[in-house]
Structures are given as structure tokens and as C-alpha cells.
Amino acid sequence: MVNSQQFMMNGMCLVLLTISVPAAVAIPFEEFIGYPFGLEYGDRYFPRILDHSITIDISDSPFLFFNKMYPYIVMNVHGALSFQNFNTSFTHYVPEVLPLNRTENWTAMVAPFWSDTDIRPVGNLAYRILNESFGQDILDSISAEAGPFLKLNNFMATWGLIMTWYQIGYYNRHIDKLNTFQVVIATDGATSVTIFNYADNGIQWTMTDTGAALAGYNAGDGIRAFSISGFLTDEIGFLDSNPGNTGEQGHWIFRIDGGGGNEIVFKECSGTISFQPKHGNILGGTPVTVQLDSFCLTESSDIQCIYNGISYEGIFISRRSALCPSPSFDKTGYVPFQFAVSNGTTEIYRASQTFLILPFERAYQVDVSKADKDTLLLEENEAATVKWSTNLLPHKASDTYKVDITLYKFDFDQDKWDEVQVLKKQVNNSGVATVKLPKFGKKMKDSVFSNFESIPITFRVSTRLDTVKRRKRRQNNVIDVVREWASTYFLAKSKTDFKKRCLQWYDEEIAKIADIMVLANTLSACPPTRVQANLPNSGFEREHLSSYIAAVFESYVKRYQDFFHPNTSVCYRQSGANNGRKAGQQCCYDFNGNLLIGPPGGGTINTIAPIDTKSTSEHLEEDVLPFLYCCKAEQPYCDKYYQVRPSDNGSRYNPPNPACIYGDPHMVTLDGFKYTFNGKGEYILIQTDDSSFTLQGRMEEAPVIGSTDANATVFTALVAKLKDSDIVQFQIIEQLQIIINGEIVEFDDTIDVIPYKEVMVKKGENSSYSATFSNGIHIEVYQELNSNNEAFISTMIVSLPESFKGTTSGLMSSFNDDQSDDLLPKNGTTPLPLNSTLETIHWKFGITWIIDNEDDSLFYYEVNGESDSWGDYYDPRYTPAFAATFTNPDLKALAEEQCKGDQFCLYDIAATRDPKVGITTFEGGENLDVIINGSKPVSCDPPCDHGACVATNTCNCEVGYQGDFCEALTESKARETIEIKRIWNLSSGCVILWDIPNPIVDGFHLTLFEVDEGEGTYDIVQQTSIQSPVRAFHLANLKKGKTYQIDLRVKIGENYGSPVTVRKRF
């Protein structure tokens, strides 16, 4: 039953409708961000009626709102209340952009969440009036909160109103998501304020069947208004999680009497910044969005983005955010980043962070393809399809701006990318466009092609920031282009001259073949199988390490693989440098996981390994372009390329045994000896005689289930450093973290590999991290949780190259393939027997390697707000349990069942009383056995003639060979094998006679070159197709005194075999 009632409250008339509603439980203050509400606080509840409103008559003491006194306040269910000159209902459930362009009676309002709410099915809308006789304590709280913030020192509220929407659904009867928020208005007669409060997770819905939502106020004069950022979009949903103008989450305070104009008061600039992304392409243009803790920014602010000491103009987005497009850089790695804000000549805010510069090939976002071919090689005048991410400007809708597509070429002299020309200008930001590649002309600098028949190119998709305010400053300090980049492609005039260039290059390289083979034998040998290459101690890492690139640009990764190494499943590159050399090894595997050698898909040595910008430039010139000339010519000479860039067949592969710690903690030395040591403190695990590499570990007491007595320890931190590298620290800080020079490394979904000085760190699967140093040392660390969900370092695997043998000492031994001296104490000359007791090992060996001087520790102690020291961990007197002693028979029975006789597992369960720790140890031991067994070298006797030995006496043959040891030609290879029988000189030329073992061929193709041996050039004199079964040809009009080269190859269908070459002076 609905009744209409009107009554007076302290001189104010309240007109309302009442309806019977279920009694609601009072909501205590601690469960809500705003002021408490509920029946016990004096609240009344709105009836459950759609589009309902209630009017408060305050004509005896009107409310001051933007310089006008209003006698009526109309409360409504739709997240707003209006100030009115005469009483009218408020039924406007669809919000409109503020300021409203009309001045009707209802338009003066405050709106904490103006939207199409629906209170019929669930929730409550509560309200109560505050005055000097009821709720003065709340009025005092409002005054104490709003007065100082708004700098209203004399504000003492005498009247107020609180409305609370609690778990309200949206039209039409939707209750899958519920919102909770509150509005407060208060006045002392001369000054008026309003407060918006949003519960944590209180804004669960933003869109209704009739539209979006808005928060703010409207003066009703068509001029003055304010809308909180995100109005009428899904972004309004951040009201409950973002700080308000007070700096507190979900909390806003405004002055609404008009005395302060329409100027919004914000918390003074303070706090830190956050920004995304935290890394960018070395070529620049990454749209870095900076978010502040407080409201420092206005459209007239001087915003400075300072990358590596150079200041660039930032772009205003909102009171709390700005855009800082990154500039281009000349090197990768971390650089300092500062964000500064000034008003006029006064700096009001500055914060510092670091920004990571990624190599060009690790940060591309643009894909390019040809309509008819899946290739990376493009030719002039061809059409290509360019695809890109449309989210160049994260703060703008993608369809509100246009983009340019620009072609760049690589300048080998300057080791940088140069702009060639804009291929498309101001096209729609649709994410795809077709471009036509240019002819070679002045812009392409034809002089480049005196040295190269093909050049590396890339594509840039960019948009210019029209919102940049051009102030009077140096133009080169304005970064106004956001851009995305493609990976490396190749542009050629045509493939016609590839063959000639290949032969010139081959002649130069074959003259150095002895040096090349020496180099090949100094590089790390390829693991015979993909399983071995994937082991943490293999010394190799998979190409295209970024999982983001592999996932987002899978088509490019496949195209790259098919272009350079067809019929392969994956390729790996040697980790780090090779003992100071620039060269590197590449190993490719077939779909069975076996090593491939030779053309077309085998890996090759890289005379220059692509590690940084300079080496990548040299790699392109020395290794990649010759591959194009020889293997991508119309009639390829790929076998010649592989003669001087050979595949490694894996026969030399002999991986070092990995050292390991696992469980509670158990050690496996570099020579493979296993023992247990439960020290407490920081210890030397590995150190080299010349101090060029150090690995240290920190052990702390292991939690014991049901007891405070710790009988064992676990590793909680590790730290490593190469002589000139950054310091890499692995540490449990609630979870496993990787720390560089004292700063926690933050990975995200787009990057999982980050280069630092002389070391590269990677985030792996299953809560693991790894570090690979430039000399090939590899460390991999895993965490697990005990039964109390506390993290500890469960496994650490470290592998050292063979060159370190005989140079190390520490808890992980001297690394000399001799276990007998693995328990050599520090500064000792006599090792302990390997059968020593745990107690003897502890006191006479392990403790000697404790770090007993803070100056010798590599650890950073002030990490993530922590402030500890070396002395907090140092405890050489700590005594652990030296045997697996069980006091609980049930635990012992469970341990024996789970551990299956593994003594390390039994020890850990006994020491920690935690079966989960024991299982972790058991599984860690099994995983280590897999690594050790997988690392064992294989041999084939006799050796594989033309293939890789992938298992004992098992060969994976090079294309064109067969047999148990790849000793025989396949039929197709035999068909391509030509034997030159004789060449007769004639007065005007010569006759060449040849034969082929298998007569089933379609013909032959002959190319005649005139060779200038002094200049090393080849000029094509004649090309001839010869039909089978002819086996002879007359070459006429040869010049006396000239040298000629004849290339003869089999023609089978439309394909040509490998050439047989003969050179003759006439």
C-alpha cells in the first residue's frame, strides 16, 4: 500500500511517498568508504519504485548552490539530486554531457553516478537529513574533512543531507552487477560543499539498457559544470579504484556555492608515478602513459618528459595523466626517466623512474606481407600489405586519428635506419593498408647498391599528436609522433644479379676457408636434439625469445623461419659471446626434434652474432645478405653459402654438468657430487680464481609445521656477478623476484626477456627466472610453496662453459671432472672424504665458505622498502639436524610412501614436518636426473658422413643423402650430380662434355661468366637451356686471354639442381 505524506522537520517540509519495504540491516562504517548509514543511524529508505523522486522543502532556509538560493531539493533514484526553484519531479534517467545546454528548473544538480538505476529488485537507497539537533557529530566530521581540504578555515556546516545507494542494480531489473556509492551535501548558509564516496569495488556496472553513466555537477546556468574523467564511457567504472581529487581512493570533495568559481581543488602534487609501458623500441615513438598519485596537471601545465637527461614536451591527457612518447636512442638497456610539471616558472612536481630500451628486433608491432608470396624479400614496384595495432594512442579512440606509413632503409655506414619516403599519408587507422614499394632512385640512394643488391628495410606506422601545444621552445625538443615499427625485411631491385653477387662473395670467402673452419671449431657445438637444446645448461636459447612476439605475430615468426630455414620446427642461437669473439652458432631442428645440417634448413655459423645494434648491422652485411644472394637467387647457389657458413653437426657437443641446489638445501657440485648442507647466512657458491665471476647464496631457517624450532634451512636469495656486469639477485619477497642492481625487475605480458649490462634476464614459466651472462654462464631459479603457502627457492641450476674448468672454488666445487676434491674447505689444501658425515661436512667444509665480512657480500639489502643488513643473516654457530629423525609415526609412514627411498626427501620432511617440501625435493631430484641424462653426449661409429649424430649410432641425414651413416646419395641428389668429362678448346671457343649417373632429367641450364680475377667481378656472357638427352655444348666467341666460369646444373621440371662449376682461361 502506497501513501503520500508531508511533514515538517525543524522548519522544513518533507514531501514523500512511502511504501512498505523489508527491514534493512544497518551497514557499519568500517564496511563502507563513506559515512555510515542504516536505520540505526536515522536513515529512511526510498520505496522500490522505478524513476521515483522525493522532494525536501527547505524554503525557510534555502540551500546556496552556485550563487543562487534554492528552496527545494529533489532526490531521485538515478544517482543525482537537483536544486529547484519550484517542486517538480526528476525523471531524467539518461545522463547528458555537462554543462547542460538548457537552464530548466531541474538542471542545477550534483550527480555522484547519474545513470538508469533500478532499485526495484534488490538493494537500498537510504537518506537522512542532518541539522543542529540531529546529526551534529556528522556535520562536524564533514566540516573537519571539507574545510581544510578546500581551504575554508571558517566552514562549520549547520545543515546537510546524505544519500547512499547500496548494492543497486540497473534497468531493466539487472542484478548481475551491483553498485554502492554515496553523496553528501552540506552548508553553513554562506558556503556549500558536496562529497562523493565510492565503495571499494562499488562500481560494478557502467552501462545500462539505455546508456552510460556520468559523475559531476551542473550549475544550471549552461556554463559552469564539472564531470569526472571517463563520463559516458566504461572508464567511469574506475571511480571506485582510482583516487579522487582528495588523493584518496574513491573520495571527492567539491565546493558548490559558487564562491570559488568553477575551479576544482585537488590534492597538492605529491607521491610517485606509474607508467605503461615501461619499455620501448630503440627507434622511439612508444606511447608511454604516465599516471600520477595526485592531480598535478592542467591543460596549461608545462609537462616535461626527461629521457636519459634530455627533456621532451609531454602531452596533457587528464588531471592525473600525461603522454610521454619515447625518443630514439643509440643503445639498449635502462635509462633514467623523469617526469616534471611546472606552472609558469615554478616546478611543482618531479618524480624519477627508469625506462628500458629494447633492441629493434624485440619490440616490433607491424607486419608486412606480399599478396602472392609468403616472404621477407620484396622487390621494387611490388604491392605489399601492412598490418599494425590500431592502439597507437591509448587515450584516444582508434578511429579518431589517421596514420602515415613510412619506408626506412638501413644505413650500414652509420649503423642506423634512414627514412626513405612516406608510402601512405593520413590514411584511416584501420589496422591494414596496401602500399606500393618505390623504384630505386635518388631517395633510395643508388650508390648504396654499388655494394649491395639488396638492402634491409623496415616500415613505420605513425600518427602525429595534433594536441601538442606549440610553445616557444626548440623544435627538436618536441616529440609529437607516436609510432610502431616492423621487423627487418629486404628490398631488391630484382633477383637477376643475385647469382653474380653470390659468386663474388663466395670467391672472397673460400679464400679464407681455413680461418672460417678454425672459427667454426671454436664455437659451441650444436646439441644433437631439440630436447638437449632446450635444457637450461645447453648454452643455447631459442630464436624469437619474446613470447609476446611469437603469439601476436605468429605469421611473421613462421614466415621468418620458412624464409631462412625451410622445413625446420625451431632454431636456437648460442647464448652470450664466445670467449670474447663476435661469432656465434645457430642450430636448427626438424619436426622430430633432430639437428638439421646443410641446405635448405640447417643452421649456420654467424661470423658476427647479432647481439646489439652494431653487431646486428655487421651480421646483416656479413651473413644475411650473402644468404639472400646465394639462397634466394632465381637459380640458387645455396650449397656454396653453406660451404663457407657451415652447419655444425653436433659431433663436438659435450655440455658441462649443471651444478644445482634443491630442496632443503641439497647440493650437486659442478663435478656431479651430491651432499647436504644446511648453513645459515650468506655463502660463496662459486668463485673464480681471478674473481671474474661470483655466485653467492643466502640461507635462512626453514619454517617447521607446528613448531617454532627450525632444524634446517632453505635458500631465500642468490646473487651473481660477472666482472663488468650488472649485479643479478634472485630473492623471495613474498614471491620470487629478480633484482638488478637493487631494483626489482618488472616484466609484463609483452616482454619476457630484458638485456642488461653483460647479462640477459628472462621470466620463464612456473614462477621461474633465469640469467644468461655474456660469457655463456647460465643460472635458472625456481620457487615453490610450502604447506603454509610460504615461498622458498626450490631449485637453482647453474652451468659454466668448459673454459671455466680448473678455475673455480666454493660450495659447488672446483669444476675439474674430479669429485674427489669437491669437499675442499676454503683456504684448505686437503679435501674431506666424500663419505664424510653431514655433521663433518657442515663444520669442516660448509661453514668455511660463509661470507664473514659485509664488504665481501654482493647482496643488496634495501630492496622493496626492506632495510636489513649482512649481520641480520650471519650465524656461523647455527646447528641443523644431521639426520632424518621422525617423532610422528604417521608422518614417517607418509614420508616413506612419498619419498620412495629418496634420502634427501626423507630428510626434508623430517626436518620441516612438511610433506609438500619433501615432494618438492623428490621432484627436483628427478628433474635434475632428466637434465643430467639429457646432457650426456652421443656418438656414432662410424661418424655420419653427411648428417648429424642425434643418438647413439643414429644419424639425421642432410638433404640429398641416405644410409645408416648418410654415406649414400638419394635418387634426387644423384639426378642433380653432373660430372664434367672434358673441355676441348677450339679456335673461336670450346666444347664442354658432361655426363650424369641418372638419365631421368628434363634438361640442363648453362651459365657462362667472364671473370675479372683482379677485380673479383663476374659478368654474365651467356645463359642457355639444353634439352635432355644432349650432354655437350659449344661455347663460341670466347676472347683469348680471358678467364671464364661455366656453371652447369640439372633441370627437373621447373626446378634446378645445384651447379657444377668449372673455371678455364681461354
Coordinates of C-alpha atoms in Angstrom, one line a residue, residues 573-851:
R573 CA 71.3 -19.4 -31.0
Q574 CA 74.4 -19.7 -28.8
S575 CA 73.9 -17.8 -25.5
G576 CA 76.2 -14.9 -25.0
A577 CA 79.5 -14.3 -26.7
N578 CA 82.1 -16.9 -27.4
N579 CA 85.1 -16.2 -25.2
G580 CA 85.3 -12.6 -26.5
R581 CA 84.7 -13.5 -30.1
K582 CA 81.9 -11.8 -32.0
A583 CA 80.9 -15.0 -33.7
G584 CA 78.0 -17.3 -32.8
Q585 CA 76.5 -20.6 -33.5
Q586 CA 73.0 -21.3 -34.9
C587 CA 71.3 -24.7 -34.6
C588 CA 68.1 -25.7 -36.3
Y589 CA 65.9 -28.8 -35.7
D590 CA 63.4 -30.7 -37.8
F591 CA 59.8 -31.6 -36.6
N592 CA 61.1 -34.8 -35.0
G593 CA 63.4 -32.6 -32.8
N594 CA 66.7 -33.7 -34.6
L595 CA 69.5 -31.5 -35.6
L596 CA 69.5 -30.4 -39.3
I597 CA 72.6 -29.7 -41.2
G598 CA 73.2 -28.2 -44.7
P599 CA 70.8 -26.6 -47.0
P600 CA 68.0 -25.7 -47.1
G601 CA 67.1 -25.6 -43.4
G602 CA 70.2 -26.3 -41.4
G603 CA 71.7 -23.7 -39.0
T604 CA 74.9 -21.9 -39.8
I605 CA 77.8 -20.3 -38.1
N606 CA 77.4 -16.5 -37.7
T607 CA 80.7 -14.8 -38.3
I608 CA 79.1 -11.9 -36.5
A609 CA 76.4 -12.8 -33.9
P610 CA 73.5 -10.3 -33.7
I611 CA 73.8 -9.2 -30.1
D612 CA 73.4 -5.4 -30.2
T613 CA 72.9 -2.7 -32.8
K614 CA 76.5 -2.6 -34.1
S615 CA 76.8 -6.4 -34.3
T616 CA 73.4 -6.8 -35.9
S617 CA 74.5 -4.3 -38.6
E618 CA 77.6 -6.4 -39.2
H619 CA 75.6 -9.6 -39.1
L620 CA 73.3 -8.4 -41.8
E621 CA 76.2 -7.4 -44.0
E622 CA 78.4 -10.5 -43.4
D623 CA 75.9 -13.3 -43.0
V624 CA 72.4 -12.3 -44.0
L625 CA 72.7 -10.5 -47.3
P626 CA 75.1 -13.2 -48.7
F627 CA 72.4 -15.7 -47.8
L628 CA 69.9 -13.8 -49.9
Y629 CA 72.2 -13.7 -52.9
C630 CA 73.1 -17.3 -52.8
C631 CA 69.9 -19.0 -51.5
K632 CA 67.2 -16.7 -52.8
A633 CA 68.5 -16.3 -56.4
E634 CA 66.3 -17.4 -59.3
Q635 CA 68.8 -20.3 -59.6
P636 CA 70.1 -20.7 -56.1
Y637 CA 73.7 -21.4 -55.1
C638 CA 72.8 -22.3 -51.5
D639 CA 75.3 -25.1 -51.3
K640 CA 78.1 -22.5 -51.8
Y641 CA 76.7 -20.5 -49.0
Y642 CA 76.8 -23.5 -46.7
Q643 CA 80.4 -24.3 -47.7
V644 CA 81.6 -21.1 -46.1
R645 CA 78.9 -20.8 -43.4
P646 CA 78.7 -24.5 -42.5
S647 CA 76.2 -26.2 -40.2
D648 CA 77.6 -27.8 -37.1
N649 CA 76.8 -31.5 -37.0
G650 CA 76.8 -31.7 -33.2
S651 CA 79.7 -34.2 -33.0
R652 CA 81.7 -32.0 -30.6
Y653 CA 78.7 -31.4 -28.3
N654 CA 79.8 -32.1 -24.7
P655 CA 77.7 -30.0 -22.3
P656 CA 79.0 -29.2 -18.9
N657 CA 77.4 -30.9 -16.0
P658 CA 75.0 -28.5 -14.3
A659 CA 75.5 -27.6 -10.6
C660 CA 72.3 -27.5 -8.6
I661 CA 70.8 -26.7 -5.3
Y662 CA 67.3 -28.1 -4.5
G663 CA 65.1 -28.7 -1.5
D664 CA 66.2 -28.2 2.0
P665 CA 69.1 -27.5 0.6
H666 CA 70.9 -30.2 -1.2
M667 CA 73.9 -29.5 -3.4
V668 CA 75.1 -31.0 -6.6
T669 CA 78.5 -29.8 -7.5
L670 CA 79.9 -28.9 -10.9
D671 CA 81.5 -32.3 -10.9
G672 CA 78.2 -34.0 -10.0
F673 CA 78.8 -34.9 -6.4
K674 CA 75.7 -34.8 -4.2
Y675 CA 75.6 -33.7 -0.5
T676 CA 73.5 -31.8 2.1
F677 CA 74.5 -28.6 3.8
N678 CA 72.1 -26.5 6.0
G679 CA 74.0 -23.4 6.7
K680 CA 72.5 -20.1 8.0
G681 CA 73.8 -16.9 6.5
E682 CA 75.4 -15.9 3.2
Y683 CA 77.8 -18.3 1.4
I684 CA 80.1 -18.4 -1.6
L685 CA 78.7 -21.0 -4.0
I686 CA 81.1 -20.4 -6.9
Q687 CA 84.0 -18.0 -7.2
T688 CA 86.7 -18.0 -9.9
D689 CA 90.4 -17.7 -9.2
D690 CA 90.6 -14.3 -10.9
S691 CA 87.4 -13.1 -9.3
S692 CA 85.8 -12.6 -12.8
F693 CA 82.6 -14.4 -11.7
T694 CA 81.0 -14.9 -8.3
L695 CA 77.8 -16.7 -7.2
Q696 CA 76.6 -16.3 -3.6
G697 CA 73.6 -17.7 -1.8
R698 CA 71.6 -16.8 1.4
M699 CA 70.1 -19.5 3.6
E700 CA 67.5 -18.9 6.3
E701 CA 65.7 -21.1 8.7
A702 CA 63.0 -23.2 7.1
P703 CA 59.6 -23.0 8.7
V704 CA 58.6 -26.1 10.6
I705 CA 54.9 -27.1 10.6
G706 CA 53.6 -27.0 14.2
S707 CA 56.8 -25.8 15.8
T708 CA 59.0 -22.7 16.2
D709 CA 62.2 -24.8 16.2
A710 CA 63.9 -24.8 12.8
N711 CA 66.0 -27.9 12.1
A712 CA 67.0 -27.0 8.6
T713 CA 67.4 -24.0 6.2
V714 CA 66.3 -23.1 2.8
F715 CA 67.7 -20.7 0.2
T716 CA 65.9 -17.4 0.1
A717 CA 68.2 -15.4 -2.1
L718 CA 71.0 -15.8 -4.7
V719 CA 73.2 -13.2 -6.3
A720 CA 75.7 -13.3 -9.2
K721 CA 78.1 -11.0 -11.0
L722 CA 80.4 -11.2 -13.9
K723 CA 83.4 -8.9 -13.7
D724 CA 81.8 -6.0 -15.6
S725 CA 78.2 -7.0 -15.5
D726 CA 75.2 -5.7 -13.6
I727 CA 74.5 -7.5 -10.3
V728 CA 71.7 -10.0 -10.7
Q729 CA 69.9 -11.0 -7.5
F730 CA 67.1 -13.7 -7.1
Q731 CA 65.2 -13.2 -3.9
I732 CA 62.0 -14.3 -2.2
I733 CA 60.0 -11.2 -1.4
E734 CA 56.6 -12.9 -0.8
Q735 CA 57.2 -14.4 -4.2
L736 CA 60.4 -15.0 -6.2
Q737 CA 61.7 -11.7 -7.7
I738 CA 64.7 -10.9 -9.9
I739 CA 66.6 -7.8 -8.9
I740 CA 69.1 -5.8 -10.9
N741 CA 71.5 -3.5 -9.0
G742 CA 69.0 -3.3 -6.2
E743 CA 65.9 -2.7 -8.3
I744 CA 63.1 -5.2 -8.8
V745 CA 62.7 -6.1 -12.5
E746 CA 59.0 -5.8 -13.6
F747 CA 58.1 -7.9 -16.6
D748 CA 54.7 -7.6 -18.3
D749 CA 52.7 -9.5 -20.9
T750 CA 54.6 -8.0 -23.8
I751 CA 58.2 -8.7 -22.8
D752 CA 59.8 -11.7 -21.1
V753 CA 63.4 -11.1 -21.9
I754 CA 65.4 -7.9 -20.8
P755 CA 69.0 -7.2 -21.7
Y756 CA 71.3 -5.5 -19.1
K757 CA 75.0 -4.9 -19.0
E758 CA 76.7 -8.2 -19.9
V759 CA 73.7 -10.2 -18.9
M760 CA 70.2 -11.0 -20.1
V761 CA 67.4 -11.9 -17.7
K762 CA 64.3 -13.8 -18.6
K763 CA 61.0 -14.6 -17.0
G764 CA 60.1 -18.3 -17.5
E765 CA 57.2 -20.5 -16.8
N766 CA 56.2 -21.9 -13.4
S767 CA 57.5 -18.9 -11.3
S768 CA 61.0 -19.2 -12.7
Y769 CA 63.6 -16.6 -13.7
S770 CA 66.9 -17.0 -15.4
A771 CA 70.0 -15.0 -16.2
T772 CA 72.5 -15.6 -19.1
F773 CA 75.8 -13.8 -18.9
S774 CA 77.7 -12.6 -21.9
N775 CA 80.4 -15.4 -21.4
G776 CA 77.7 -18.1 -21.5
I777 CA 77.2 -18.7 -17.8
H778 CA 73.5 -19.6 -17.2
I779 CA 71.5 -19.5 -14.0
E780 CA 68.0 -20.7 -13.6
V781 CA 65.9 -20.3 -10.4
Y782 CA 62.6 -21.8 -9.4
Q783 CA 60.3 -21.3 -6.4
E784 CA 57.8 -23.5 -4.7
L785 CA 55.3 -23.0 -1.8
N786 CA 55.3 -25.0 1.4
S787 CA 52.1 -26.1 3.2
N788 CA 51.8 -22.6 4.7
N789 CA 51.9 -21.1 1.2
E790 CA 55.2 -19.5 2.0
A791 CA 57.6 -19.3 -1.0
F792 CA 61.1 -20.6 -1.0
I793 CA 63.8 -21.2 -3.6
S794 CA 63.2 -24.8 -4.5
T795 CA 65.8 -25.2 -7.3
M796 CA 68.7 -23.4 -8.7
I797 CA 70.6 -24.7 -11.7
V798 CA 73.9 -23.1 -12.9
S799 CA 76.1 -24.2 -15.8
L800 CA 79.5 -22.9 -16.7
P801 CA 81.3 -23.2 -20.1
E802 CA 84.2 -25.6 -20.4
S803 CA 86.6 -22.8 -20.3
F804 CA 86.0 -22.4 -16.5
K805 CA 87.3 -25.9 -15.7
G806 CA 90.0 -25.8 -13.1
T807 CA 89.4 -22.2 -12.2
T808 CA 86.6 -22.3 -9.6
S809 CA 86.1 -23.0 -5.9
G810 CA 83.2 -22.8 -3.3
L811 CA 80.4 -24.9 -2.1
M812 CA 79.9 -26.1 -5.7
S813 CA 83.4 -27.4 -6.1
S814 CA 86.5 -26.8 -8.3
F815 CA 84.9 -28.0 -11.6
N816 CA 87.6 -30.3 -12.9
D817 CA 85.7 -33.6 -13.6
D818 CA 87.2 -35.0 -10.4
Q819 CA 84.8 -35.4 -7.5
S820 CA 87.5 -36.4 -5.0
D821 CA 88.3 -32.7 -4.2
D822 CA 84.8 -31.4 -4.2
L823 CA 84.7 -31.0 -0.4
L824 CA 87.8 -28.8 -0.3
P825 CA 87.5 -26.2 2.6
K826 CA 88.1 -22.5 1.9
N827 CA 91.9 -21.9 2.1
G828 CA 92.4 -25.6 2.7
T829 CA 94.7 -28.0 0.9
T830 CA 93.2 -31.3 1.8
P831 CA 89.6 -32.2 0.8
L832 CA 87.2 -34.1 3.1
P833 CA 86.5 -37.7 2.1
L834 CA 83.3 -37.9 0.1
N835 CA 81.8 -40.3 2.6
S836 CA 82.1 -37.8 5.4
T837 CA 79.1 -37.4 7.7
L838 CA 76.7 -34.5 7.4
E839 CA 78.0 -33.1 10.6
T840 CA 81.6 -33.2 9.4
I841 CA 80.7 -31.7 6.1
H842 CA 78.8 -28.9 7.9
W843 CA 81.5 -27.8 10.4
K844 CA 84.7 -28.7 8.4
F845 CA 83.7 -27.7 4.9
G846 CA 80.4 -25.8 4.5
I847 CA 80.9 -23.2 7.3
T848 CA 84.3 -22.3 5.9
W849 CA 82.6 -20.8 2.8
I850 CA 80.4 -18.4 4.9
I851 CA 80.8 -14.7 4.0

